[in-house]
Coordinates of C-alpha atoms in Angstrom, one line a residue:
Chain H
M1 CA -46.4 73.4 17.9
I2 CA -43.3 75.5 17.6
E3 CA -42.3 77.7 20.6
D4 CA -40.6 81.0 19.6
I5 CA -37.1 81.0 21.1
R6 CA -35.1 84.2 20.6
I7 CA -31.5 84.3 21.6
I8 CA -29.9 86.1 18.7
S9 CA -33.0 87.8 17.3
R10 CA -34.6 89.1 20.5
R11 CA -34.1 92.8 19.7
F12 CA -34.7 92.4 15.9
D13 CA -38.3 93.7 16.0
L14 CA -37.7 96.8 18.2
P15 CA -38.0 100.1 16.4
Q16 CA -34.5 101.5 15.9
S17 CA -33.0 98.3 17.2
H18 CA -29.7 99.1 15.4
T19 CA -29.0 102.1 17.6
L20 CA -27.0 102.2 20.7
A21 CA -29.7 103.8 22.8
V22 CA -32.3 101.1 22.0
A23 CA -29.8 98.3 22.2
R24 CA -28.7 99.4 25.7
Q25 CA -32.2 100.0 26.9
H26 CA -32.7 96.3 26.1
G27 CA -29.7 94.8 27.7
A28 CA -26.8 95.4 25.3
Y29 CA -23.3 95.5 26.8
Q30 CA -24.4 94.3 30.3
S31 CA -21.7 91.6 30.2
V32 CA -19.0 94.1 29.3
K33 CA -19.5 96.5 32.3
T34 CA -17.8 94.2 34.7
L35 CA -15.6 92.4 32.2
T36 CA -12.3 92.4 33.9
E37 CA -13.9 90.9 37.0
R38 CA -14.3 87.7 35.0
T39 CA -11.2 85.7 34.0
P40 CA -10.6 85.1 30.3
E41 CA -10.6 81.4 31.1
S42 CA -14.1 81.6 32.6
I43 CA -15.4 82.9 29.2
I44 CA -13.6 80.3 27.2
A45 CA -14.9 77.6 29.6
A46 CA -18.5 78.8 29.3
V47 CA -18.3 78.8 25.5
E48 CA -16.8 75.3 25.5
A49 CA -19.4 74.0 28.0
S50 CA -22.3 75.5 25.9
G51 CA -21.5 73.2 23.0
L52 CA -21.7 76.2 20.7
R53 CA -20.9 75.2 17.1
G54 CA -19.7 77.6 14.4
K55 CA -22.8 79.0 12.6
G56 CA -21.1 79.9 9.3
G57 CA -21.7 76.5 7.7
G58 CA -19.1 74.2 9.1
G59 CA -20.5 73.6 12.6
A60 CA -17.2 73.0 14.2
P61 CA -17.1 73.3 18.0
T62 CA -16.3 77.0 18.8
G63 CA -14.7 76.3 22.2
A64 CA -12.1 74.0 20.7
K65 CA -11.3 76.6 18.0
W66 CA -10.8 79.2 20.8
R67 CA -8.5 76.8 22.7
L68 CA -6.1 76.9 19.7
M69 CA -5.5 80.5 20.5
E70 CA -4.1 79.7 23.9
G71 CA -0.4 80.3 24.5
D72 CA 2.1 83.0 24.1
F73 CA 3.2 82.6 20.5
D74 CA 6.5 84.3 21.2
G75 CA 4.6 87.4 22.2
R76 CA 3.0 88.0 18.8
P77 CA -0.3 89.9 18.7
K78 CA -3.5 87.9 18.5
Y79 CA -6.4 88.9 16.2
V80 CA -10.1 88.2 16.1
V81 CA -11.7 88.3 12.6
V82 CA -15.4 88.2 12.1
N83 CA -16.5 86.5 8.9
A84 CA -19.3 88.6 7.5
D85 CA -18.7 87.6 3.9
E86 CA -22.1 85.9 3.8
S87 CA -22.4 84.8 0.2
E88 CA -23.8 81.3 0.2
P89 CA -26.9 81.3 -2.0
G90 CA -30.0 81.0 0.1
T91 CA -28.2 82.5 3.2
F92 CA -29.0 86.0 4.4
K93 CA -29.1 85.7 8.2
D94 CA -25.8 87.5 9.1
G95 CA -27.1 90.5 7.1
H96 CA -30.0 90.6 9.6
I97 CA -27.7 90.8 12.6
L98 CA -25.6 93.5 10.9
S99 CA -28.6 95.7 10.1
K100 CA -30.9 94.9 13.0
D101 CA -28.6 94.4 16.0
P102 CA -25.0 95.3 15.2
H103 CA -24.4 96.1 18.9
L104 CA -25.0 92.4 19.8
L105 CA -22.1 91.6 17.4
I106 CA -19.9 94.3 18.9
E107 CA -20.6 93.0 22.4
G108 CA -19.7 89.5 21.3
I109 CA -16.5 90.8 19.7
L110 CA -15.5 92.5 23.0
L111 CA -16.0 89.3 25.0
T112 CA -14.2 87.2 22.5
C113 CA -11.2 89.6 22.3
Y114 CA -10.9 89.7 26.1
A115 CA -11.2 85.9 26.4
L116 CA -8.5 85.3 23.8
G117 CA -6.2 88.2 24.7
A118 CA -6.7 90.0 21.4
H119 CA -6.8 93.8 21.1
D120 CA -7.5 94.2 17.4
A121 CA -10.6 92.8 15.7
Y122 CA -11.8 93.1 12.1
I123 CA -15.1 92.5 10.5
Y124 CA -14.7 91.3 6.9
I125 CA -18.0 92.2 5.2
R126 CA -19.0 91.3 1.7
G127 CA -18.7 94.2 -0.8
E128 CA -22.3 93.9 -1.8
Y129 CA -23.6 94.6 1.8
Y130 CA -22.9 98.3 1.4
E131 CA -26.1 99.5 3.1
R132 CA -25.6 97.0 5.9
Q133 CA -22.0 98.1 6.3
Q134 CA -23.2 101.7 6.7
I135 CA -25.4 100.7 9.6
L136 CA -22.7 98.6 11.1
Q137 CA -20.1 101.4 10.8
H138 CA -22.6 103.8 12.4
A139 CA -22.9 101.4 15.4
I140 CA -19.2 101.1 15.7
D141 CA -18.8 104.9 15.7
E142 CA -21.5 105.2 18.4
A143 CA -19.7 102.5 20.4
Y144 CA -16.4 104.4 20.2
A145 CA -18.0 107.7 21.1
A146 CA -19.6 106.0 24.2
G147 CA -16.2 104.5 25.3
I148 CA -17.4 101.0 24.6
L149 CA -14.7 100.5 22.0
G150 CA -11.2 101.9 22.2
Q151 CA -8.5 102.3 24.8
S152 CA -10.5 101.2 27.9
I153 CA -13.7 99.4 27.0
M154 CA -16.5 100.6 29.3
G155 CA -13.9 101.6 31.9
N156 CA -12.1 98.3 31.9
D157 CA -8.4 98.3 31.7
Y158 CA -8.5 96.6 28.3
R159 CA -8.2 98.0 24.7
V160 CA -10.2 96.8 21.7
D161 CA -10.1 98.4 18.3
L162 CA -12.6 97.3 15.7
T163 CA -12.2 97.8 12.0
V164 CA -14.5 97.0 9.1
H165 CA -12.8 95.5 6.0
R166 CA -14.8 95.5 2.9
G167 CA -14.6 92.6 0.4
A168 CA -15.2 93.1 -3.3
G169 CA -17.3 90.3 -4.6
A170 CA -15.6 86.9 -4.2
Y171 CA -17.7 84.1 -2.7
I172 CA -14.6 82.1 -1.8
C173 CA -13.5 84.8 0.7
G174 CA -16.1 83.3 3.0
E175 CA -13.6 80.4 3.4
K176 CA -11.6 81.5 6.4
S177 CA -8.1 81.2 5.0
A178 CA -9.1 82.8 1.7
L179 CA -10.6 85.6 3.8
L180 CA -7.3 86.2 5.5
E181 CA -5.4 86.1 2.2
S182 CA -7.8 88.8 1.0
M183 CA -7.3 90.8 4.2
E184 CA -3.5 90.6 3.5
G185 CA -4.2 92.3 0.2
K186 CA -4.1 89.3 -2.0
R187 CA -6.4 87.3 -4.2
G188 CA -8.7 85.1 -2.2
H189 CA -7.1 81.7 -2.7
P190 CA -7.7 79.3 0.2
R191 CA -4.5 78.0 2.0
L192 CA -3.4 74.4 2.4
K193 CA -4.7 72.9 5.6
P194 CA -2.1 72.3 8.3
H195 CA -1.3 68.7 9.4
Q196 CA -2.2 69.4 13.0
K197 CA -4.8 71.7 14.7
E198 CA -3.5 75.3 14.9
P199 CA -5.1 78.7 14.7
E200 CA -5.4 80.7 11.5
W201 CA -2.6 83.2 10.8
Y202 CA -2.9 86.8 9.8
F203 CA 0.4 88.2 8.6
G204 CA 1.9 85.3 10.6
N205 CA 0.1 86.1 13.8
P206 CA -2.4 83.8 15.5
T207 CA -5.9 84.6 14.5
L208 CA -9.4 83.4 15.3
V209 CA -12.0 83.6 12.4
N210 CA -15.6 83.1 13.5
N211 CA -18.9 83.8 11.7
V212 CA -21.0 86.8 12.7
E213 CA -23.8 84.7 14.3
T214 CA -21.3 82.6 16.3
I215 CA -19.8 85.7 17.9
A216 CA -23.3 87.2 18.4
T217 CA -24.2 84.1 20.4
V218 CA -21.4 84.7 22.9
P219 CA -23.1 87.4 25.0
F220 CA -26.0 85.1 25.8
I221 CA -23.7 82.3 26.9
V222 CA -21.6 84.6 29.0
T223 CA -24.6 86.3 30.6
E224 CA -27.0 83.4 31.0
G225 CA -24.5 80.6 31.3
A226 CA -23.7 77.5 29.2
E227 CA -26.7 75.5 30.6
A228 CA -29.1 78.2 29.6
Y229 CA -27.9 77.8 26.0
R230 CA -28.0 74.0 26.2
Q231 CA -31.6 73.9 27.3
Y232 CA -32.4 74.5 23.6
G233 CA -31.6 72.3 20.7
T234 CA -30.3 68.8 20.9
E235 CA -27.5 67.1 22.8
R236 CA -25.0 67.3 19.9
S237 CA -26.4 70.4 18.3
P238 CA -27.2 72.7 21.3
G239 CA -28.9 76.1 21.1
T240 CA -30.5 77.9 18.2
L241 CA -29.7 79.0 14.7
L242 CA -31.0 81.9 12.6
F243 CA -32.4 79.9 9.7
A244 CA -33.1 81.8 6.4
L245 CA -36.1 80.7 4.4
S246 CA -36.5 81.5 0.7
G247 CA -38.0 80.1 -2.5
H248 CA -41.6 78.9 -2.9
V249 CA -42.9 79.8 0.6
N250 CA -45.6 82.3 1.6
R251 CA -43.5 84.1 4.1
P252 CA -39.8 84.0 3.3
G253 CA -37.4 85.5 5.9
V254 CA -35.1 84.9 8.8
Y255 CA -36.5 83.1 11.8
E256 CA -34.6 81.8 14.7
A257 CA -35.3 78.2 15.9
P258 CA -33.7 75.6 18.1
F259 CA -31.7 72.9 16.5
G260 CA -33.7 69.7 16.0
T261 CA -36.9 71.5 14.9
P262 CA -38.6 69.3 12.2
L263 CA -37.9 70.9 8.8
M264 CA -41.5 70.7 7.5
E265 CA -42.9 72.1 10.8
Y266 CA -40.5 75.0 10.4
I267 CA -41.6 75.6 6.8
E268 CA -45.2 75.5 7.8
H269 CA -45.0 77.6 11.0
Y270 CA -42.7 80.4 9.9
G271 CA -42.9 80.2 6.1
G272 CA -46.7 79.8 6.1
G273 CA -46.4 76.7 3.9
I274 CA -45.8 76.3 0.2
R275 CA -46.7 79.3 -1.9
N276 CA -50.0 79.3 -3.8
G277 CA -51.0 76.1 -2.0
G278 CA -48.5 74.2 -4.2
T279 CA -46.9 70.8 -3.6
L280 CA -43.4 70.5 -2.3
K281 CA -40.9 69.0 -4.7
A282 CA -37.5 69.5 -3.0
V283 CA -35.6 71.4 -0.4
I284 CA -32.0 72.6 -0.3
P285 CA -31.6 72.6 3.4
G286 CA -28.4 74.6 4.2
G287 CA -27.3 76.9 1.3
A288 CA -26.3 76.0 -2.2
S289 CA -23.4 73.9 -1.0
T290 CA -25.7 71.3 0.5
S291 CA -27.3 68.3 -1.3
V292 CA -30.9 68.6 -2.3
L293 CA -33.6 66.7 -0.3
T294 CA -36.6 65.1 -2.0
A295 CA -40.0 65.9 -0.5
D296 CA -40.0 62.5 1.2
E297 CA -36.6 63.1 2.7
A298 CA -37.6 66.6 3.8
A299 CA -40.5 65.1 5.7
Q300 CA -38.1 63.1 7.9
A301 CA -35.5 65.9 8.3
R302 CA -34.8 67.8 11.4
L303 CA -32.8 71.0 11.5
D304 CA -29.7 69.8 13.1
Y305 CA -26.3 68.6 11.9
E306 CA -26.8 65.0 12.7
S307 CA -30.2 64.6 11.1
M308 CA -29.0 66.3 7.8
Q309 CA -25.9 64.2 7.8
G310 CA -28.0 61.0 8.2
L311 CA -29.9 62.0 5.1
G312 CA -26.7 62.5 3.1
S313 CA -26.9 66.2 3.1
A314 CA -25.7 68.9 5.6
L315 CA -27.1 71.7 7.7
G316 CA -24.6 74.1 6.3
T317 CA -25.6 77.7 6.9
G318 CA -29.2 76.9 7.5
G319 CA -30.2 78.7 4.3
I320 CA -33.3 76.8 3.3
I321 CA -34.4 77.0 -0.3
V322 CA -37.9 75.5 -0.9
M323 CA -38.9 74.3 -4.4
D324 CA -42.5 73.5 -5.5
E325 CA -43.5 71.1 -8.2
S326 CA -43.1 73.7 -10.9
V327 CA -39.3 73.6 -10.7
N328 CA -37.3 72.1 -13.5
M329 CA -34.5 70.3 -11.6
V330 CA -32.2 70.4 -14.7
E331 CA -32.5 74.1 -14.8
A332 CA -32.0 74.3 -11.0
L333 CA -28.7 72.4 -11.2
K334 CA -27.6 74.5 -14.2
N335 CA -28.3 77.6 -12.1
L336 CA -26.2 76.3 -9.2
M337 CA -23.4 75.1 -11.5
A338 CA -23.2 78.5 -13.2
F339 CA -22.7 79.9 -9.7
Y340 CA -19.9 77.4 -9.0
H341 CA -18.2 78.1 -12.3
D342 CA -18.4 81.9 -11.7
E343 CA -17.1 81.6 -8.1
S344 CA -14.3 79.0 -8.4
C345 CA -11.2 80.9 -7.4
G346 CA -9.2 79.1 -10.1
Q347 CA -6.4 77.9 -7.9
C348 CA -7.0 74.1 -8.4
T349 CA -7.4 72.6 -11.8
P350 CA -10.1 70.0 -11.0
C351 CA -12.3 72.9 -9.7
R352 CA -11.5 75.6 -12.2
E353 CA -11.9 73.3 -15.2
G354 CA -14.5 70.9 -13.7
T355 CA -17.0 73.5 -12.8
G356 CA -16.8 75.0 -16.3
W357 CA -17.2 71.6 -18.0
V358 CA -20.2 70.7 -15.8
D359 CA -21.8 74.1 -16.6
A360 CA -21.2 73.6 -20.4
I361 CA -22.6 70.0 -20.3
L362 CA -25.7 71.1 -18.5
A363 CA -26.2 73.9 -21.1
R364 CA -26.0 71.3 -23.8
I365 CA -28.5 69.0 -22.1
L366 CA -30.9 71.9 -21.6
A367 CA -30.6 72.7 -25.3
R368 CA -31.6 69.1 -26.0
E369 CA -28.3 68.4 -27.6
G370 CA -27.0 66.1 -24.9
S371 CA -26.5 62.4 -24.8
R372 CA -26.7 59.7 -22.2
D373 CA -23.0 59.7 -22.2
D374 CA -23.2 63.3 -20.9
L375 CA -24.9 62.2 -17.7
K376 CA -22.1 59.7 -17.1
K377 CA -19.6 62.4 -17.8
L378 CA -21.2 64.7 -15.2
L379 CA -20.8 62.1 -12.5
D380 CA -17.2 61.3 -13.7
I381 CA -16.2 65.0 -13.5
S382 CA -17.9 65.2 -10.1
E383 CA -15.8 62.4 -8.8
T384 CA -12.6 64.1 -10.1
M385 CA -13.6 67.3 -8.3
N386 CA -14.2 65.5 -5.0
G387 CA -11.3 65.5 -2.4
K388 CA -8.6 66.6 -4.8
T389 CA -8.5 70.3 -4.1
V390 CA -7.2 72.7 -1.5
C391 CA -10.6 73.7 -0.1
V392 CA -14.1 72.2 0.1
F393 CA -15.6 74.3 -2.7
A394 CA -15.2 71.6 -5.3
P395 CA -16.3 68.7 -3.0
A396 CA -19.5 70.8 -2.2
A397 CA -20.2 71.2 -5.9
S398 CA -19.6 67.5 -6.4
S399 CA -22.1 66.5 -3.8
V400 CA -24.7 68.9 -5.2
I401 CA -24.3 67.4 -8.7
D402 CA -24.5 63.8 -7.5
A403 CA -27.6 64.3 -5.4
M404 CA -29.4 66.2 -8.1
V405 CA -28.6 63.8 -10.9
Q406 CA -29.3 60.7 -8.8
K407 CA -32.5 61.9 -7.1
F408 CA -34.0 63.4 -10.2
E409 CA -32.5 61.3 -12.9
T410 CA -35.8 60.9 -14.8
E411 CA -35.9 64.6 -15.4
F412 CA -32.5 64.5 -16.9
L413 CA -33.3 61.5 -19.0
R414 CA -36.4 63.2 -20.4
Y415 CA -34.1 65.8 -22.0
L416 CA -31.8 63.2 -23.3
D417 CA -34.3 60.8 -24.7
T418 CA -36.0 63.5 -26.7
G419 CA -32.7 65.1 -27.7
G420 CA -31.2 64.9 -31.1
A421 CA -27.9 63.5 -30.1
A422 CA -29.1 60.7 -27.9
Chain F
M1 CA -4.3 110.3 -17.2
S2 CA -2.8 110.8 -13.9
F3 CA -4.1 109.8 -10.5
T4 CA -3.9 111.7 -7.2
W5 CA -5.7 110.7 -4.0
T6 CA -8.2 113.3 -2.8
R7 CA -7.1 114.9 0.5
A8 CA -9.9 113.1 2.3
H9 CA -9.1 109.7 1.0
R10 CA -5.4 110.2 1.7
A11 CA -6.2 111.1 5.3
E12 CA -8.6 108.1 5.7
L13 CA -5.9 105.7 4.3
D14 CA -3.3 107.2 6.7
A15 CA -5.7 106.6 9.6
L16 CA -6.6 103.2 8.5
K17 CA -2.9 102.2 8.2
T18 CA -2.5 102.4 12.0
R19 CA -5.2 99.7 12.4
Y20 CA -3.2 97.1 10.6
T21 CA 0.1 95.4 11.2
S22 CA 1.2 95.8 7.6
P23 CA 0.4 98.4 4.8
K24 CA -0.3 95.4 2.6
A25 CA -3.7 95.1 4.3
L26 CA -4.7 98.4 2.6
V27 CA -4.9 96.9 -0.9
L28 CA -8.7 96.4 -0.9
P29 CA -9.6 99.6 1.0
A30 CA -7.4 101.6 -1.3
L31 CA -8.7 100.0 -4.5
W32 CA -12.2 100.9 -3.2
K33 CA -11.2 104.5 -2.8
V34 CA -9.7 104.6 -6.3
Q35 CA -12.9 103.3 -7.8
E36 CA -14.9 105.7 -5.7
Q37 CA -12.9 108.6 -7.2
E38 CA -12.6 107.5 -10.8
G39 CA -15.6 105.2 -11.3
F40 CA -13.3 102.4 -12.2
L41 CA -9.7 101.4 -11.7
P42 CA -7.3 103.1 -14.1
L43 CA -3.8 101.7 -14.3
E44 CA -2.5 104.9 -12.6
G45 CA -4.7 104.2 -9.6
I46 CA -3.4 100.7 -9.4
E47 CA 0.1 102.1 -9.4
A48 CA -0.8 104.4 -6.6
V49 CA -2.1 101.4 -4.6
A50 CA 1.1 99.5 -5.3
E51 CA 3.1 102.4 -4.0
L52 CA 1.0 102.7 -0.9
T53 CA 1.1 99.0 0.0
G54 CA 4.5 97.8 -1.1
Y55 CA 3.1 95.2 -3.5
S56 CA 4.2 95.3 -7.1
K57 CA 1.9 96.8 -9.7
A58 CA 1.4 93.3 -11.2
E59 CA 0.3 91.9 -7.9
V60 CA -2.2 94.7 -7.3
Y61 CA -3.5 94.3 -10.9
G62 CA -3.9 90.6 -10.2
V63 CA -6.0 91.4 -7.2
A64 CA -8.1 94.0 -9.1
T65 CA -9.0 91.4 -11.7
F66 CA -9.9 88.7 -9.1
Y67 CA -12.7 90.5 -7.4
T68 CA -15.8 91.0 -9.5
M69 CA -16.9 94.3 -7.9
F70 CA -13.7 96.1 -9.2
R71 CA -14.1 97.5 -12.6
L72 CA -11.2 97.9 -15.0
Q73 CA -13.3 99.8 -17.5
P74 CA -15.5 102.8 -17.1
Q75 CA -19.2 101.9 -16.7
G76 CA -22.5 103.7 -17.0
R77 CA -23.6 106.1 -14.2
Y78 CA -25.9 103.4 -12.9
T79 CA -24.7 99.8 -12.9
L80 CA -27.8 97.5 -12.7
Q81 CA -26.7 94.2 -11.0
V82 CA -29.5 91.7 -11.4
C83 CA -29.2 88.7 -9.1
K84 CA -29.3 85.5 -11.1
T85 CA -28.9 82.8 -8.4
L86 CA -31.4 80.2 -7.4
S87 CA -33.8 81.9 -5.0
C88 CA -34.1 84.9 -7.4
A89 CA -34.4 82.5 -10.4
L90 CA -37.2 80.7 -8.6
N91 CA -39.0 84.0 -8.1
G92 CA -38.9 85.5 -11.6
Q93 CA -35.6 87.1 -12.1
G94 CA -35.8 86.0 -15.8
T95 CA -38.8 88.2 -16.3
I96 CA -37.0 91.2 -14.6
L97 CA -33.9 90.7 -16.8
D98 CA -35.9 90.5 -20.0
H99 CA -37.9 93.6 -19.0
L100 CA -34.7 95.5 -18.4
K101 CA -33.1 94.4 -21.7
E102 CA -36.2 95.5 -23.5
R103 CA -36.6 98.8 -21.7
L104 CA -32.9 99.7 -22.1
G105 CA -32.3 98.2 -25.5
I106 CA -29.1 96.5 -24.4
E107 CA -27.8 93.1 -23.6
V108 CA -26.1 91.9 -20.4
G109 CA -22.6 93.5 -20.2
E110 CA -23.5 96.5 -22.3
T111 CA -24.0 100.2 -21.6
T112 CA -26.7 102.4 -23.0
P113 CA -25.4 104.8 -25.7
D114 CA -26.0 107.8 -23.4
G115 CA -23.7 106.3 -20.8
R116 CA -26.4 106.1 -18.1
F117 CA -27.0 102.4 -17.5
T118 CA -24.8 99.3 -17.6
L119 CA -26.7 96.0 -17.3
T120 CA -25.0 93.1 -15.5
Q121 CA -26.0 89.9 -13.9
V122 CA -24.4 88.9 -10.6
E123 CA -24.3 85.9 -8.2
C124 CA -26.3 85.8 -5.0
L125 CA -26.7 89.2 -3.4
G126 CA -27.7 87.8 0.0
S127 CA -31.3 88.9 0.0
C128 CA -33.0 85.7 -1.0
G129 CA -36.0 86.4 1.2
T130 CA -37.0 89.4 -0.8
A131 CA -36.4 87.9 -4.3
P132 CA -36.1 88.9 -7.0
V133 CA -33.5 91.6 -6.2
M134 CA -31.0 93.8 -8.0
Q135 CA -28.5 96.3 -6.8
V136 CA -28.1 99.7 -8.5
N137 CA -24.5 100.8 -7.7
D138 CA -24.6 100.2 -3.9
T139 CA -28.3 100.3 -3.3
L140 CA -30.4 97.2 -3.0
H141 CA -33.9 97.0 -4.6
E142 CA -36.1 94.2 -3.5
H143 CA -39.4 92.4 -4.4
L144 CA -39.0 93.5 -8.0
T145 CA -41.8 93.5 -10.5
P146 CA -41.7 94.9 -14.1
E147 CA -43.8 97.8 -12.7
S148 CA -41.4 98.6 -9.9
V149 CA -38.5 98.4 -12.3
D150 CA -40.2 101.0 -14.5
T151 CA -40.7 103.3 -11.6
L152 CA -37.1 102.9 -10.6
L153 CA -35.8 103.5 -14.1
N154 CA -37.9 106.6 -14.4
T155 CA -36.5 108.0 -11.2
L156 CA -32.9 107.2 -12.2
M157 CA -33.5 108.8 -15.7
D158 CA -34.7 112.0 -14.0
K159 CA -31.7 112.1 -11.8
G160 CA -29.3 111.3 -14.7
G161 CA -30.9 114.1 -16.7
S162 CA -29.9 116.7 -14.1
L163 CA -26.2 115.9 -14.6

């Protein structure tokens, strides 16, 4: 039996939960009142000790990322940027925070800025989230009017200004360096990774980029302590995640659960099982960048980074897409590859060309004009796309292709063996 | 055609400028305002953004072409953006798209002759739990059925007629 644990989503169901009045009645900004009585180091240490991992898909330790911001950097300003460019297919949890509890995010931003010595924060929100942006902006305006944001946050001698920056429809801007390029007024081309660990840079200034949910977890950790967070989840994946459930389930939606929850129990308990009493065929566990799991694999899977990795997939964003036995996996892969082709930023040749070729070959296979050679070609292209580009977009596409072709090969062969060209 | 910022937009951009360390950061916010004013991005608007930010016209044009939500051509009064990605595809977006094509008598990428509707397909709108979805200009419509699409189109046609 699954126990409801609500750290991020505890105010989600309250009427008018997005307003300052309701949020404050239910505990918002408690941690900010006496902010300057805490040391910045104590906040960083709590986040580090909590084992919090980035909730935007990568799962990197947040505390370690924050430590990269330590130091004077020749007196240059430091920035905090919140990644709200949620665009990973199957993922819609940050949108819930923005529209249901924007004040939780703002509280997290205040704590993060203070801990890192930043005074200017930005939220980069995807262009399509226009209505959610209106709610967020209203919350920010309310916070300014109440003296929670601005020159002296809640009476503390500390300034934080918060600005919303609207994207314009480019998936790749969810990659943190592409996001910063975009915020510098350029095309969203990911940057080359540095040789050693260092912060991100915004106009040459040290910058932290964290996902919405990651920042929204900080108030709980600061208020309740690192151990309170660690009591949920697993040793290596502590705490909870807002998983997003879609596809062929009875009750799609966003439900928070501790890491380590068995995948099928989660689907049964929150999703109400497979739609129309159908049979499970496959699950994409963490957004469209993660490898598909067969029903057998799904039965063994737990919702944590290590379990998914052990099954050759990844936890990613926790965007779970459930597919019943009616799904044609060749069509499903074609759908995903059309996405990759559309969204490749075009900077690296293997990705720009590879995603297009894969998309075209799959179209040919679906038209029953493919050959067995095409299947081999798909895997060859996939290999060329893996590990030879600036960012992980192409390697993700590559792993998606490999898993789908290998695990559901008979479905592909059925097209080829009845096809004219085979 | 010429392009001039509205007074409100000019003031908003001036205020926004103080939030950033460089005027170059204003490219996206300023392009959004041009599009809001004109319905698309005319070259004169792109020039105005270049002037504001210190980028060259070519650089701003490059940015305008990179992001799918920026339009370089005028579009219908209502741009219907039907999500085509996996969760919506699993939940009947094909039926919705076919229905729209039939009702409007146009293909994807086309605009109705009266200039009211442009039909497009877009990648994941981030609302997979309420699939199938489409966005009409900036407004999201969820749990679509052919019937709910008809109701929506009728409402929009009534609004469009009052123009």
